Structures are given as C-alpha cells and as structure tokens.
Tab-separated table of N, CA, C and O in Angstrom:
chain	number	residue	atom	x	y	z
A	1	MET	N	-39.705	78.237	-46.991
A	1	MET	CA	-41.022	78.069	-46.960
A	1	MET	C	-40.951	76.317	-47.507
A	1	MET	O	-39.985	75.790	-47.628
A	2	PRO	N	-42.249	75.790	-46.857
A	2	PRO	CA	-42.583	74.481	-47.138
A	2	PRO	C	-41.334	73.378	-48.598
A	2	PRO	O	-42.197	74.713	-49.353
A	3	ILE	N	-42.076	72.900	-48.080
A	3	ILE	CA	-40.951	71.844	-49.767
A	3	ILE	C	-42.284	70.819	-49.694
A	3	ILE	O	-42.481	70.332	-48.982
A	4	PRO	N	-42.805	70.628	-51.068
A	4	PRO	CA	-43.837	70.115	-51.311
A	4	PRO	C	-43.694	68.879	-51.688
A	4	PRO	O	-43.191	67.894	-51.829
A	5	MET	N	-45.253	68.282	-51.067
A	5	MET	CA	-45.195	67.061	-51.442
A	5	MET	C	-44.574	66.894	-52.643
A	5	MET	O	-45.873	67.256	-53.583
A	6	SER	N	-44.644	65.082	-52.348
A	6	SER	CA	-44.194	64.811	-54.135
A	6	SER	C	-46.137	63.365	-54.534
A	6	SER	O	-47.393	63.923	-54.058
A	7	SER	N	-45.768	63.826	-55.609
A	7	SER	CA	-46.944	63.346	-55.756
A	7	SER	C	-47.756	62.022	-55.353
A	7	SER	O	-48.252	61.517	-55.414
A	8	ARG	N	-46.244	60.685	-54.997
A	8	ARG	CA	-46.394	59.873	-54.434
A	8	ARG	C	-47.092	59.991	-52.863
A	8	ARG	O	-47.794	59.366	-52.272
A	9	GLN	N	-46.409	61.175	-52.188
A	9	GLN	CA	-46.844	61.714	-51.076
A	9	GLN	C	-48.261	61.914	-50.816
A	9	GLN	O	-48.915	61.650	-50.185
A	10	ILE	N	-49.246	63.236	-51.487
A	10	ILE	CA	-50.228	63.218	-51.775
A	10	ILE	C	-50.867	62.635	-52.445
A	10	ILE	O	-52.646	62.104	-51.728
A	11	ALA	N	-50.887	61.416	-53.119
A	11	ALA	CA	-50.981	59.876	-53.613
A	11	ALA	C	-51.846	59.318	-52.207
A	11	ALA	O	-52.675	58.743	-51.660
A	12	ASP	N	-50.544	59.125	-51.620
A	12	ASP	CA	-50.711	57.687	-49.739
A	12	ASP	C	-51.919	58.914	-49.166
A	12	ASP	O	-52.758	58.333	-48.103
A	13	ASP	N	-51.364	60.043	-49.369
A	13	ASP	CA	-53.139	61.117	-47.981
A	13	ASP	C	-54.036	60.610	-49.120
A	13	ASP	O	-55.246	60.974	-48.471
A	14	VAL	N	-54.407	60.942	-50.456
A	14	VAL	CA	-55.488	61.032	-50.609
A	14	VAL	C	-56.382	58.997	-50.158
A	14	VAL	O	-57.268	59.591	-49.617
A	15	SER	N	-54.773	58.364	-50.898
A	15	SER	CA	-55.881	57.007	-50.027
A	15	SER	C	-55.828	57.046	-48.437
A	15	SER	O	-57.253	56.615	-48.474
A	16	ASP	N	-55.109	57.450	-47.659
A	16	ASP	CA	-55.969	57.380	-46.125
A	16	ASP	C	-56.619	58.019	-46.213
A	16	ASP	O	-58.201	57.737	-45.550
A	17	ARG	N	-57.589	59.376	-47.196
A	17	ARG	CA	-58.758	59.984	-47.245
A	17	ARG	C	-59.889	58.704	-47.163
A	17	ARG	O	-60.937	59.180	-46.253
A	18	ILE	N	-59.094	57.956	-47.861
A	18	ILE	CA	-60.272	57.558	-48.067
A	18	ILE	C	-60.666	56.974	-47.611
A	18	ILE	O	-62.092	56.463	-47.445
A	19	ARG	N	-59.673	55.883	-47.138
A	19	ARG	CA	-59.538	54.243	-46.103
A	19	ARG	C	-60.556	55.238	-45.147
A	19	ARG	O	-61.171	54.214	-44.546
A	20	ALA	N	-60.478	56.807	-44.494
A	20	ALA	CA	-60.811	57.273	-43.296
A	20	ALA	C	-62.596	56.916	-43.173
A	20	ALA	O	-62.828	57.603	-42.459
A	21	GLY	N	-62.787	57.310	-45.290
A	21	GLY	CA	-64.496	57.644	-45.051
A	21	GLY	C	-64.578	58.757	-45.226
A	21	GLY	O	-65.251	59.634	-45.524
A	22	GLU	N	-63.836	59.560	-45.238
A	22	GLU	CA	-63.262	61.134	-45.870
A	22	GLU	C	-63.579	61.406	-47.568
A	22	GLU	O	-65.287	61.888	-47.729
A	23	TYR	N	-63.538	60.778	-48.490
A	23	TYR	CA	-64.112	60.532	-49.563
A	23	TYR	C	-64.875	59.176	-49.348
A	23	TYR	O	-64.093	57.796	-49.778
A	24	PRO	N	-65.595	59.174	-49.836
A	24	PRO	CA	-66.926	57.940	-48.930
A	24	PRO	C	-66.850	56.683	-50.923
A	24	PRO	O	-66.514	57.643	-51.835
A	25	ALA	N	-66.696	55.920	-50.823
A	25	ALA	CA	-66.784	55.218	-52.069
A	25	ALA	C	-68.602	55.842	-53.174
A	25	ALA	O	-69.036	55.767	-52.443
A	26	GLY	N	-68.060	56.445	-54.148
A	26	GLY	CA	-68.545	56.573	-55.279
A	26	GLY	C	-68.308	58.401	-55.105
A	26	GLY	O	-69.306	59.035	-55.972
A	27	SER	N	-68.224	58.710	-54.366
A	27	SER	CA	-68.375	60.214	-54.276
A	27	SER	C	-67.490	60.703	-55.035
A	27	SER	O	-66.218	59.836	-55.669
A	28	ARG	N	-67.481	62.106	-55.390
A	28	ARG	CA	-66.873	62.728	-56.890
A	28	ARG	C	-66.038	63.443	-55.718
A	28	ARG	O	-65.873	64.254	-54.955
A	29	LEU	N	-64.389	63.039	-56.204
A	29	LEU	CA	-63.349	63.391	-55.431
A	29	LEU	C	-62.901	65.959	-56.081
A	29	LEU	O	-64.330	65.821	-56.513
A	30	PRO	N	-62.867	66.383	-55.230
A	30	PRO	CA	-62.778	67.970	-55.179
A	30	PRO	C	-61.542	67.835	-57.056
A	30	PRO	O	-61.407	66.716	-57.465
A	31	THR	N	-62.207	68.752	-57.739
A	31	THR	CA	-61.472	69.216	-58.926
A	31	THR	C	-59.814	69.090	-58.559
A	31	THR	O	-59.220	69.540	-57.484
A	32	LEU	N	-59.510	68.928	-60.211
A	32	LEU	CA	-57.865	68.976	-60.588
A	32	LEU	C	-57.384	70.211	-59.784
A	32	LEU	O	-57.002	70.407	-58.790
A	33	ARG	N	-57.955	70.629	-60.191
A	33	ARG	CA	-57.213	73.072	-59.487
A	33	ARG	C	-58.116	72.707	-57.825
A	33	ARG	O	-56.646	73.322	-57.393
A	34	GLU	N	-58.090	72.765	-57.480
A	34	GLU	CA	-59.106	72.855	-55.534
A	34	GLU	C	-58.382	71.844	-54.683
A	34	GLU	O	-57.884	71.729	-53.912
A	35	LEU	N	-57.321	70.585	-55.655
A	35	LEU	CA	-56.939	69.842	-55.021
A	35	LEU	C	-55.425	70.087	-54.431
A	35	LEU	O	-53.941	70.170	-53.654
A	36	ALA	N	-54.653	70.886	-56.475
A	36	ALA	CA	-53.412	71.441	-56.223
A	36	ALA	C	-53.985	72.579	-55.058
A	36	ALA	O	-52.556	72.807	-54.703
A	37	GLU	N	-54.701	73.127	-55.127
A	37	GLU	CA	-54.094	75.196	-54.148
A	37	GLU	C	-55.025	74.674	-52.700
A	37	GLU	O	-53.322	74.457	-51.936
A	38	LEU	N	-55.487	72.490	-52.447
A	38	LEU	CA	-54.810	71.781	-51.574
A	38	LEU	C	-53.688	72.033	-50.655
A	38	LEU	O	-53.375	72.127	-49.315
A	39	TYR	N	-53.394	70.856	-51.830
A	39	TYR	CA	-51.320	70.730	-51.725
A	39	TYR	C	-50.404	71.414	-51.198
A	39	TYR	O	-49.779	71.370	-51.666
A	40	SER	N	-51.145	72.675	-52.120
A	40	SER	CA	-50.404	73.474	-52.554
A	40	SER	C	-49.487	73.078	-53.463
A	40	SER	O	-47.260	72.793	-53.805
A	41	VAL	N	-49.243	72.603	-54.950
A	41	VAL	CA	-48.776	72.277	-55.449
A	41	VAL	C	-49.132	72.062	-57.419
A	41	VAL	O	-50.420	72.528	-57.506
A	42	SER	N	-48.732	72.021	-58.175
A	42	SER	CA	-49.053	72.117	-59.856
A	42	SER	C	-50.447	71.177	-59.417
A	42	SER	O	-50.353	70.214	-59.235
A	43	VAL	N	-50.426	71.485	-61.009
A	43	VAL	CA	-52.383	70.911	-60.993
A	43	VAL	C	-51.456	68.438	-61.659
A	43	VAL	O	-52.147	67.925	-62.187
A	44	SER	N	-50.356	69.372	-62.533
A	44	SER	CA	-49.699	68.049	-62.126
A	44	SER	C	-49.435	66.835	-61.931
A	44	SER	O	-49.582	65.858	-61.987
A	45	THR	N	-48.723	67.915	-60.282
A	45	THR	CA	-48.891	66.808	-59.501
A	45	THR	C	-49.632	66.105	-59.149
A	45	THR	O	-49.962	64.972	-58.870
A	46	ILE	N	-50.663	67.044	-59.224
A	46	ILE	CA	-52.109	66.363	-58.670
A	46	ILE	C	-52.404	64.961	-60.270
A	46	ILE	O	-52.561	63.960	-59.496
A	47	GLN	N	-52.320	65.328	-61.158
A	47	GLN	CA	-52.159	63.889	-61.381
A	47	GLN	C	-51.666	63.396	-62.004
A	47	GLN	O	-52.396	61.827	-61.865
A	48	ARG	N	-50.314	63.380	-61.471
A	48	ARG	CA	-49.830	61.844	-60.888
A	48	ARG	C	-50.404	61.275	-59.957
A	48	ARG	O	-50.198	60.544	-60.000
A	49	ALA	N	-50.242	62.055	-59.065
A	49	ALA	CA	-51.035	61.312	-57.824
A	49	ALA	C	-52.328	60.858	-57.830
A	49	ALA	O	-51.997	59.757	-57.307
A	50	LEU	N	-53.222	61.012	-58.720
A	50	LEU	CA	-54.740	60.580	-58.976
A	50	LEU	C	-53.979	59.437	-59.635
A	50	LEU	O	-55.524	58.506	-59.690
A	51	GLU	N	-52.996	59.366	-60.533
A	51	GLU	CA	-52.505	58.695	-61.517
A	51	GLU	C	-52.719	57.302	-60.086
A	51	GLU	O	-52.805	55.824	-60.613
A	52	LEU	N	-51.569	57.548	-59.868
A	52	LEU	CA	-51.358	56.090	-59.246
A	52	LEU	C	-52.408	56.177	-57.166
A	52	LEU	O	-52.832	54.812	-57.507
A	53	THR	N	-53.083	56.770	-57.307
A	53	THR	CA	-54.471	55.670	-57.125
A	53	THR	C	-55.690	55.188	-57.542
A	53	THR	O	-56.180	54.266	-57.166
A	54	ARG	N	-55.545	55.885	-58.545
A	54	ARG	CA	-56.153	54.236	-59.635
A	54	ARG	C	-56.057	53.521	-59.890
A	54	ARG	O	-56.083	52.780	-60.119
A	55	ASP	N	-54.346	53.430	-59.920
A	55	ASP	CA	-53.734	52.059	-60.000
A	55	ASP	C	-53.770	51.744	-59.327
A	55	ASP	O	-53.541	50.098	-59.339
A	56	ARG	N	-53.631	52.107	-57.825
A	56	ARG	CA	-54.405	51.240	-56.628
A	56	ARG	C	-55.656	51.094	-56.148
A	56	ARG	O	-55.833	50.105	-55.607
A	57	GLY	N	-56.540	51.030	-57.561
A	57	GLY	CA	-58.030	50.742	-57.763
A	57	GLY	C	-58.828	51.489	-57.042
A	57	GLY	O	-59.474	50.871	-57.033
A	58	LEU	N	-57.995	52.844	-56.438
A	58	LEU	CA	-59.076	53.554	-55.630
A	58	LEU	C	-59.682	54.353	-56.309
A	58	LEU	O	-61.160	54.745	-55.450
A	59	THR	N	-59.678	55.090	-56.662
A	59	THR	CA	-60.699	55.538	-58.071
A	59	THR	C	-60.970	55.848	-59.348
A	59	THR	O	-59.944	54.474	-60.201
A	60	VAL	N	-61.558	56.008	-59.301
A	60	VAL	CA	-61.623	56.303	-61.363
A	60	VAL	C	-61.826	57.020	-61.505
A	60	VAL	O	-62.762	58.368	-60.972
A	61	GLY	N	-61.873	57.873	-63.043
A	61	GLY	CA	-61.759	59.466	-64.127
A	61	GLY	C	-63.536	58.868	-64.954
A	61	GLY	O	-63.161	57.377	-65.120
A	62	ARG	N	-63.366	59.992	-64.696
A	62	ARG	CA	-65.010	60.030	-65.917
A	62	ARG	C	-64.598	61.347	-66.194
A	62	ARG	O	-65.209	62.161	-66.030
A	63	ALA	N	-64.909	60.925	-68.113
A	63	ALA	CA	-64.669	61.919	-69.052
A	63	ALA	C	-65.033	63.062	-69.188
A	63	ALA	O	-66.809	62.996	-69.263
A	64	GLY	N	-64.806	64.384	-68.493
A	64	GLY	CA	-65.705	65.068	-68.249
A	64	GLY	C	-66.423	65.247	-67.077
A	64	GLY	O	-67.179	66.393	-66.665
A	65	SER	N	-66.330	64.884	-65.771
A	65	SER	CA	-67.586	64.249	-64.967
A	65	SER	C	-66.199	64.956	-63.958
A	65	SER	O	-66.414	65.199	-62.972
A	66	GLY	N	-65.247	64.153	-63.715
A	66	GLY	CA	-64.537	64.376	-62.928
A	66	GLY	C	-63.947	62.318	-62.879
A	66	GLY	O	-63.718	62.240	-63.037
A	67	VAL	N	-63.374	62.759	-61.064
A	67	VAL	CA	-62.762	61.463	-60.135
A	67	VAL	C	-63.305	61.010	-59.585
A	67	VAL	O	-63.697	62.090	-58.658
A	68	TYR	N	-62.791	60.000	-59.219
A	68	TYR	CA	-64.336	59.488	-58.424
A	68	TYR	C	-64.017	58.661	-57.607
A	68	TYR	O	-63.106	57.806	-58.192
A	69	VAL	N	-64.162	57.887	-56.345
A	69	VAL	CA	-63.884	56.682	-55.496
A	69	VAL	C	-64.195	56.144	-55.594
A	69	VAL	O	-65.640	55.655	-55.900
A	70	ALA	N	-63.601	54.798	-55.550
A	70	ALA	CA	-63.793	53.096	-56.723
A	70	ALA	C	-65.309	52.698	-55.478
A	70	ALA	O	-65.596	53.347	-54.527
A	71	GLU	N	-66.190	52.611	-56.666
A	71	GLU	CA	-67.481	50.945	-55.472
A	71	GLU	C	-66.385	50.763	-55.353
A	71	GLU	O	-65.515	49.236	-55.608
A	72	ASP	N	-66.940	50.066	-53.890
A	72	ASP	CA	-66.350	48.605	-53.391
A	72	ASP	C	-66.163	46.884	-54.735
A	72	ASP	O	-66.728	46.679	-54.958
C-alpha cells in the first residue's frame, strides 16, 4: 500500500497545476471530497493543503461556494 501524500506535497502539486494552467485564474478547484479522493487522503489533509495554497496567495475561499484560483 503506497504512503499517502502529505498536505505539503499536495499543496505543492496543486500549486504546480495552477502554475501550469490546469486550474486557470478564477476557476473553481474540485471540491474537498473530490480532491481527497484524487489524492487518496482525508478531507482534513486536503483542508490543510488548501490552507497552504491560500497562504501562498494562489487560492481564495468563498464561503458556501468553494475554493478558487486567485486572480492575478
């Protein structure tokens, strides 16, 4: 069984995907549950990872709407 990625590794991967244009500015990221399934981790790990992307200025949360890629 593979070792799950850490929240920092996931944040790095999401950051790389944003920089590569997979998630363009203003676009909504997949839901927490979808990301948890994608990375095979818990929702709380995804929450920590997205906090890191927010701290890096790459994402913004919108209450009741989701997490979006920050506009330039």
